[in-house]
Amino acid sequence: MTRSQPPRSSPSALQIAVPALVGLALRLTLVLRFPAGAGDSAIYEELARNWLDEHVYGIYYANGLTLSTIRTPGYPAFLAIIYLLRRSNGAIVLAQAVLDLGTCFLVAWLVSRMAPPPRRSRITLAALWLAATCPFVANYAAVPLTEVLATFLTAAALIPLVSACIALDGGDPGSGWRVPWKTWFAGGFFVGLATLVRPESPLLLAALGLVLAIRWRHRADWAKLARAGALTAAGLLLPLLPWAARNWVELHEVQFLAPPYAASADEYTPRGFYAWTNTWLVRYRDVYLVPWNIGSDRIEIGNIPASAFDSPGERARVAALLDEYNSTTRLNAEVDNGFAALARERTARRPVRTYVLVPVERMATMWFTPRTELLPISGHLWPVRLQWREDPLGFGVTVFLGGLNFFYLGLAIVGLRRALHRPTAWAASATMRTALMLLLVFILLRTAILTQVQTPEPRYVLECFPALLALGALAWLPRPASASPVPREVQDES
């Protein structure tokens, strides 16, 4: 009789190489066949060039090169490093393709920290395959925008933070002190680097704070909560201090992040207009036609959906305000105040719509839009017969990508459920629950907060994908019914 071989503790080189090559091929196909551009790309590229050539972090305006704070310096610094080697869009997107492949390995590393030893190799490989074949972040490697770098740094931050959460769950009341201080600090530091790329990145630490506050809610644990908070806060602030010091010395401003609405000091911010769109705007199509046209193009009343008006009189008021705006394509304070009054009236009339229904619909837009905005297809599904007849390939790709959103979310739900319901020593007592809750709360909190920005763009949730794919990989855990019971000694210890 042959003795059964013990399970492999780590994947083989070939098992790692195959998904890595598949992932690289996917990313190279996207960046070489479907290069894309975006309005913000030019801003980031100009900041990087001026930083290198003029040694000034600023933008050229009518009065010359002017110091700027409209974007934090993380992504321009990334571009500047690439420009030292080669100044071309091709160099940027190829570097981002390689960086995004690195994110796939970070996701696999994150999952390896969470998976139980008997299944670690299998689940780690599942995570690598899921991340390598996910087209959504990979697609953004084809455009000079912050998403790829921000997602990479988010994945890097999750590894020490999840590791710290796992170490808390050893059943020892004093386990919070046993987490090395460097682990908390490293998590905060990577979040700080991510904040220099995307200013909403500290939401990951906010999610951590919520999870730890629940776990350490008793007075006896408050010292551990304070210690973890202080160390992560120190890590967060360290990368931000040079940027804040520059703003204080050169601009006499106390500013750690980009300004609200990413606007320059002399640029008028249409807060009233945005308050009005927050009472109805839920579709990504409307982002193109309405808020993105402010200050640059006309806004036609016919492009605004009927949900933006509660009555014919209200529609007439909006039409009058738009007529005044369209005469100059500049939104002055008087017109903006008119939209602010409309926003107040609509919110007072139906507060549930503004504070609940619109945010929920925006969540659906961010998570379930097919994400074809960077591809040369329309992304339209309705009417089905017409779209299929006019562009069967584009229609099929749109349906496939839309279905992938449901697949990844469904897989994450299955993985979370299996991880929480495993009656094994790996999941005994509170083991792993804090780490799992960190991933879940991060996804929910980031999604909820970003429904409040002026444009519900699907790319805003891409930084959630390392957490989402990590939960999805846990779906390769065995079903709860087939899991072995908790050993007697574990029950006794509990």
Short mmCIF file of N, CA, C and O in Angstrom, two decimals, residues 372-446:
data_model
loop_
_atom_site.label_atom_id
_atom_site.label_comp_id
_atom_site.label_asym_id
_atom_site.label_seq_id
_atom_site.Cartn_x
_atom_site.Cartn_y
_atom_site.Cartn_z
N THR A 372 -17.09 49.21 -19.25
CA THR A 372 -16.58 49.27 -20.63
C THR A 372 -16.10 50.66 -21.00
O THR A 372 -15.85 50.93 -22.18
N GLU A 373 -15.97 51.56 -20.01
CA GLU A 373 -15.70 52.97 -20.33
C GLU A 373 -14.36 53.17 -21.04
O GLU A 373 -14.17 54.17 -21.73
N LEU A 374 -13.41 52.25 -20.89
CA LEU A 374 -12.11 52.39 -21.55
C LEU A 374 -11.98 51.53 -22.80
O LEU A 374 -10.93 51.52 -23.43
N LEU A 375 -13.03 50.83 -23.16
CA LEU A 375 -13.00 49.95 -24.33
C LEU A 375 -13.76 50.58 -25.49
O LEU A 375 -14.70 51.36 -25.27
N PRO A 376 -13.39 50.23 -26.72
CA PRO A 376 -14.05 50.84 -27.89
C PRO A 376 -15.40 50.20 -28.22
O PRO A 376 -15.67 49.81 -29.35
N ILE A 377 -16.25 50.08 -27.21
CA ILE A 377 -17.61 49.58 -27.40
C ILE A 377 -18.56 50.48 -26.63
O ILE A 377 -18.15 51.18 -25.69
N SER A 378 -19.82 50.46 -27.01
CA SER A 378 -20.77 51.40 -26.42
C SER A 378 -21.12 51.06 -24.98
O SER A 378 -21.38 51.95 -24.17
N GLY A 379 -21.16 49.78 -24.65
CA GLY A 379 -21.57 49.38 -23.31
C GLY A 379 -23.06 49.43 -23.09
O GLY A 379 -23.53 49.28 -21.97
N HIS A 380 -23.84 49.64 -24.15
CA HIS A 380 -25.30 49.73 -24.03
C HIS A 380 -25.94 48.34 -24.15
O HIS A 380 -25.50 47.51 -24.94
N LEU A 381 -26.98 48.13 -23.36
CA LEU A 381 -27.72 46.86 -23.39
C LEU A 381 -29.15 47.01 -23.85
O LEU A 381 -29.78 46.02 -24.25
N TRP A 382 -29.71 48.22 -23.78
CA TRP A 382 -31.12 48.42 -24.08
C TRP A 382 -31.28 49.37 -25.26
O TRP A 382 -30.55 50.36 -25.34
N PRO A 383 -32.23 49.06 -26.13
CA PRO A 383 -33.04 47.83 -26.20
C PRO A 383 -32.21 46.65 -26.69
O PRO A 383 -31.36 46.82 -27.57
N VAL A 384 -32.47 45.48 -26.12
CA VAL A 384 -31.61 44.33 -26.34
C VAL A 384 -31.52 43.96 -27.82
O VAL A 384 -30.43 43.76 -28.37
N ARG A 385 -32.65 43.87 -28.48
CA ARG A 385 -32.63 43.43 -29.89
C ARG A 385 -31.84 44.39 -30.76
O ARG A 385 -31.05 43.97 -31.62
N LEU A 386 -32.03 45.67 -30.54
CA LEU A 386 -31.34 46.67 -31.35
C LEU A 386 -29.83 46.61 -31.11
O LEU A 386 -29.04 46.62 -32.06
N GLN A 387 -29.41 46.54 -29.85
CA GLN A 387 -27.98 46.50 -29.55
C GLN A 387 -27.34 45.23 -30.09
O GLN A 387 -26.21 45.27 -30.59
N TRP A 388 -28.04 44.12 -29.98
CA TRP A 388 -27.50 42.86 -30.50
C TRP A 388 -27.39 42.92 -32.02
O TRP A 388 -26.40 42.45 -32.60
N ARG A 389 -28.37 43.50 -32.68
CA ARG A 389 -28.35 43.56 -34.14
C ARG A 389 -27.25 44.50 -34.65
O ARG A 389 -26.56 44.19 -35.63
N GLU A 390 -27.07 45.63 -33.98
CA GLU A 390 -26.10 46.61 -34.46
C GLU A 390 -24.66 46.25 -34.11
O GLU A 390 -23.74 46.56 -34.87
N ASP A 391 -24.44 45.63 -32.96
CA ASP A 391 -23.06 45.32 -32.54
C ASP A 391 -23.06 44.07 -31.68
O ASP A 391 -22.96 44.13 -30.46
N PRO A 392 -23.16 42.88 -32.30
CA PRO A 392 -23.24 41.66 -31.50
C PRO A 392 -21.99 41.41 -30.65
O PRO A 392 -22.10 40.94 -29.52
N LEU A 393 -20.80 41.75 -31.19
CA LEU A 393 -19.58 41.54 -30.41
C LEU A 393 -19.55 42.46 -29.19
O LEU A 393 -19.28 42.02 -28.07
N GLY A 394 -19.82 43.74 -29.40
CA GLY A 394 -19.83 44.68 -28.28
C GLY A 394 -20.89 44.34 -27.26
O GLY A 394 -20.67 44.46 -26.05
N PHE A 395 -22.06 43.91 -27.73
CA PHE A 395 -23.13 43.52 -26.82
C PHE A 395 -22.70 42.31 -25.99
O PHE A 395 -22.92 42.27 -24.77
N GLY A 396 -22.07 41.33 -26.64
CA GLY A 396 -21.62 40.14 -25.91
C GLY A 396 -20.57 40.46 -24.88
O GLY A 396 -20.60 39.93 -23.76
N VAL A 397 -19.62 41.34 -25.23
CA VAL A 397 -18.58 41.74 -24.27
C VAL A 397 -19.20 42.48 -23.09
O VAL A 397 -18.82 42.27 -21.93
N THR A 398 -20.16 43.33 -23.37
CA THR A 398 -20.83 44.09 -22.30
C THR A 398 -21.55 43.15 -21.34
O THR A 398 -21.45 43.30 -20.12
N VAL A 399 -22.28 42.17 -21.89
CA VAL A 399 -22.98 41.21 -21.04
C VAL A 399 -21.98 40.40 -20.22
O VAL A 399 -22.19 40.17 -19.01
N PHE A 400 -20.89 39.99 -20.85
CA PHE A 400 -19.89 39.19 -20.13
C PHE A 400 -19.27 39.99 -18.98
O PHE A 400 -19.16 39.49 -17.85
N LEU A 401 -18.87 41.23 -19.25
CA LEU A 401 -18.24 42.04 -18.20
C LEU A 401 -19.24 42.38 -17.10
O LEU A 401 -18.88 42.40 -15.91
N GLY A 402 -20.49 42.65 -17.50
CA GLY A 402 -21.50 42.90 -16.48
C GLY A 402 -21.72 41.68 -15.60
O GLY A 402 -21.88 41.80 -14.37
N GLY A 403 -21.73 40.49 -16.22
CA GLY A 403 -21.88 39.27 -15.44
C GLY A 403 -20.72 39.01 -14.50
O GLY A 403 -20.90 38.45 -13.41
N LEU A 404 -19.50 39.45 -14.90
CA LEU A 404 -18.34 39.26 -14.02
C LEU A 404 -18.50 39.99 -12.70
O LEU A 404 -18.03 39.52 -11.66
N ASN A 405 -19.13 41.17 -12.73
CA ASN A 405 -19.37 41.88 -11.47
C ASN A 405 -20.17 41.02 -10.50
O ASN A 405 -19.82 40.90 -9.31
N PHE A 406 -21.23 40.40 -11.00
CA PHE A 406 -22.05 39.53 -10.15
C PHE A 406 -21.25 38.31 -9.70
O PHE A 406 -21.39 37.84 -8.57
N PHE A 407 -20.41 37.79 -10.60
CA PHE A 407 -19.62 36.61 -10.27
C PHE A 407 -18.67 36.90 -9.11
O PHE A 407 -18.60 36.14 -8.13
N TYR A 408 -17.92 38.00 -9.21
CA TYR A 408 -16.95 38.31 -8.16
C TYR A 408 -17.64 38.59 -6.83
O TYR A 408 -17.18 38.13 -5.76
N LEU A 409 -18.72 39.34 -6.86
CA LEU A 409 -19.43 39.63 -5.62
C LEU A 409 -20.05 38.36 -5.03
O LEU A 409 -19.99 38.13 -3.82
N GLY A 410 -20.64 37.53 -5.89
CA GLY A 410 -21.21 36.27 -5.40
C GLY A 410 -20.16 35.35 -4.82
O GLY A 410 -20.37 34.72 -3.77
N LEU A 411 -19.00 35.28 -5.48
CA LEU A 411 -17.91 34.44 -4.98
C LEU A 411 -17.42 34.95 -3.63
O LEU A 411 -17.11 34.16 -2.72
N ALA A 412 -17.34 36.27 -3.47
CA ALA A 412 -16.90 36.83 -2.19
C ALA A 412 -17.89 36.50 -1.08
O ALA A 412 -17.48 36.19 0.06
N ILE A 413 -19.17 36.53 -1.39
CA ILE A 413 -20.19 36.17 -0.38
C ILE A 413 -20.04 34.71 0.02
O ILE A 413 -20.11 34.36 1.20
N VAL A 414 -19.84 33.85 -0.97
CA VAL A 414 -19.65 32.42 -0.68
C VAL A 414 -18.40 32.22 0.17
O VAL A 414 -18.41 31.48 1.17
N GLY A 415 -17.31 32.90 -0.21
CA GLY A 415 -16.07 32.75 0.56
C GLY A 415 -16.21 33.23 1.98
O GLY A 415 -15.73 32.58 2.92
N LEU A 416 -16.87 34.37 2.17
CA LEU A 416 -17.07 34.89 3.52
C LEU A 416 -17.93 33.95 4.34
O LEU A 416 -17.63 33.68 5.52
N ARG A 417 -18.97 33.43 3.74
CA ARG A 417 -19.85 32.51 4.47
C ARG A 417 -19.11 31.25 4.88
O ARG A 417 -19.25 30.78 6.02
N ARG A 418 -18.34 30.67 3.96
CA ARG A 418 -17.62 29.45 4.30
C ARG A 418 -16.57 29.70 5.37
O ARG A 418 -16.35 28.85 6.24
N ALA A 419 -15.91 30.85 5.30
CA ALA A 419 -14.90 31.14 6.31
C ALA A 419 -15.51 31.33 7.70
O ALA A 419 -14.96 30.89 8.71
N LEU A 420 -16.68 31.99 7.75
CA LEU A 420 -17.31 32.26 9.04
C LEU A 420 -18.01 31.04 9.63
O LEU A 420 -18.24 31.00 10.84
N HIS A 421 -18.35 30.06 8.82
CA HIS A 421 -19.11 28.91 9.29
C HIS A 421 -18.31 27.62 9.34
O HIS A 421 -18.88 26.55 9.45
N ARG A 422 -16.98 27.74 9.26
CA ARG A 422 -16.17 26.52 9.33
C ARG A 422 -16.01 26.09 10.79
O ARG A 422 -15.36 26.79 11.57
N PRO A 423 -16.55 24.95 11.20
CA PRO A 423 -16.41 24.49 12.59
C PRO A 423 -15.09 23.75 12.78
O PRO A 423 -15.06 22.58 13.14
N THR A 424 -13.98 24.41 12.51
CA THR A 424 -12.66 23.79 12.62
C THR A 424 -11.79 24.61 13.56
O THR A 424 -12.14 25.72 13.95
N ALA A 425 -10.64 24.05 13.88
CA ALA A 425 -9.72 24.78 14.75
C ALA A 425 -9.29 26.10 14.13
O ALA A 425 -9.04 27.08 14.82
N TRP A 426 -9.21 26.14 12.79
CA TRP A 426 -8.81 27.37 12.11
C TRP A 426 -9.80 28.49 12.38
O TRP A 426 -9.43 29.66 12.45
N ALA A 427 -11.07 28.16 12.53
CA ALA A 427 -12.09 29.18 12.75
C ALA A 427 -12.68 29.13 14.15
O ALA A 427 -13.74 29.65 14.40
N ALA A 428 -12.00 28.42 15.07
CA ALA A 428 -12.55 28.30 16.42
C ALA A 428 -12.56 29.65 17.12
O ALA A 428 -11.73 30.51 16.87
N SER A 429 -13.54 29.79 18.01
CA SER A 429 -13.68 31.02 18.78
C SER A 429 -13.73 32.22 17.83
O SER A 429 -14.53 32.24 16.91
N ALA A 430 -12.86 33.23 18.05
CA ALA A 430 -12.89 34.43 17.22
C ALA A 430 -11.81 34.42 16.15
O ALA A 430 -11.58 35.44 15.50
N THR A 431 -11.13 33.30 15.97
CA THR A 431 -10.01 33.25 15.03
C THR A 431 -10.46 33.62 13.63
O THR A 431 -11.46 33.13 13.14
N MET A 432 -9.73 34.52 12.99
CA MET A 432 -9.94 34.99 11.63
C MET A 432 -11.11 35.95 11.49
O MET A 432 -11.20 36.66 10.49
N ARG A 433 -12.01 36.01 12.43
CA ARG A 433 -13.20 36.83 12.23
C ARG A 433 -12.86 38.33 12.13
O ARG A 433 -13.49 39.06 11.36
N THR A 434 -11.90 38.77 12.92
CA THR A 434 -11.53 40.19 12.85
C THR A 434 -10.97 40.54 11.48
O THR A 434 -11.32 41.57 10.90
N ALA A 435 -10.11 39.67 10.93
CA ALA A 435 -9.54 39.91 9.61
C ALA A 435 -10.62 39.90 8.54
O ALA A 435 -10.64 40.75 7.64
N LEU A 436 -11.53 38.95 8.62
CA LEU A 436 -12.61 38.88 7.64
C LEU A 436 -13.50 40.11 7.72
O LEU A 436 -13.92 40.66 6.69
N MET A 437 -13.78 40.55 8.93
CA MET A 437 -14.62 41.72 9.09
C MET A 437 -13.92 42.98 8.57
O MET A 437 -14.57 43.90 8.05
N LEU A 438 -12.60 43.04 8.71
CA LEU A 438 -11.87 44.18 8.16
C LEU A 438 -12.09 44.28 6.65
O LEU A 438 -12.37 45.36 6.12
N LEU A 439 -11.95 43.16 5.95
CA LEU A 439 -12.15 43.17 4.50
C LEU A 439 -13.57 43.58 4.14
O LEU A 439 -13.79 44.40 3.24
N LEU A 440 -14.54 43.02 4.85
CA LEU A 440 -15.94 43.31 4.55
C LEU A 440 -16.29 44.76 4.86
O LEU A 440 -16.91 45.46 4.03
N VAL A 441 -15.88 45.25 6.03
CA VAL A 441 -16.22 46.63 6.42
C VAL A 441 -15.53 47.62 5.49
O VAL A 441 -16.10 48.67 5.13
N PHE A 442 -14.31 47.32 5.07
CA PHE A 442 -13.61 48.20 4.13
C PHE A 442 -14.40 48.35 2.83
O PHE A 442 -14.60 49.46 2.33
N ILE A 443 -14.87 47.23 2.28
CA ILE A 443 -15.64 47.28 1.04
C ILE A 443 -16.92 48.09 1.23
O ILE A 443 -17.25 48.97 0.42
N LEU A 444 -17.64 47.81 2.30
CA LEU A 444 -18.91 48.50 2.54
C LEU A 444 -18.71 49.98 2.83
O LEU A 444 -19.45 50.83 2.31
N LEU A 445 -17.73 50.30 3.66
CA LEU A 445 -17.52 51.70 4.05
C LEU A 445 -17.06 52.53 2.86
O LEU A 445 -17.57 53.64 2.64
N ARG A 446 -16.09 52.02 2.11
CA ARG A 446 -15.61 52.78 0.96
C ARG A 446 -16.74 53.01 -0.05
O ARG A 446 -16.90 54.11 -0.58
#
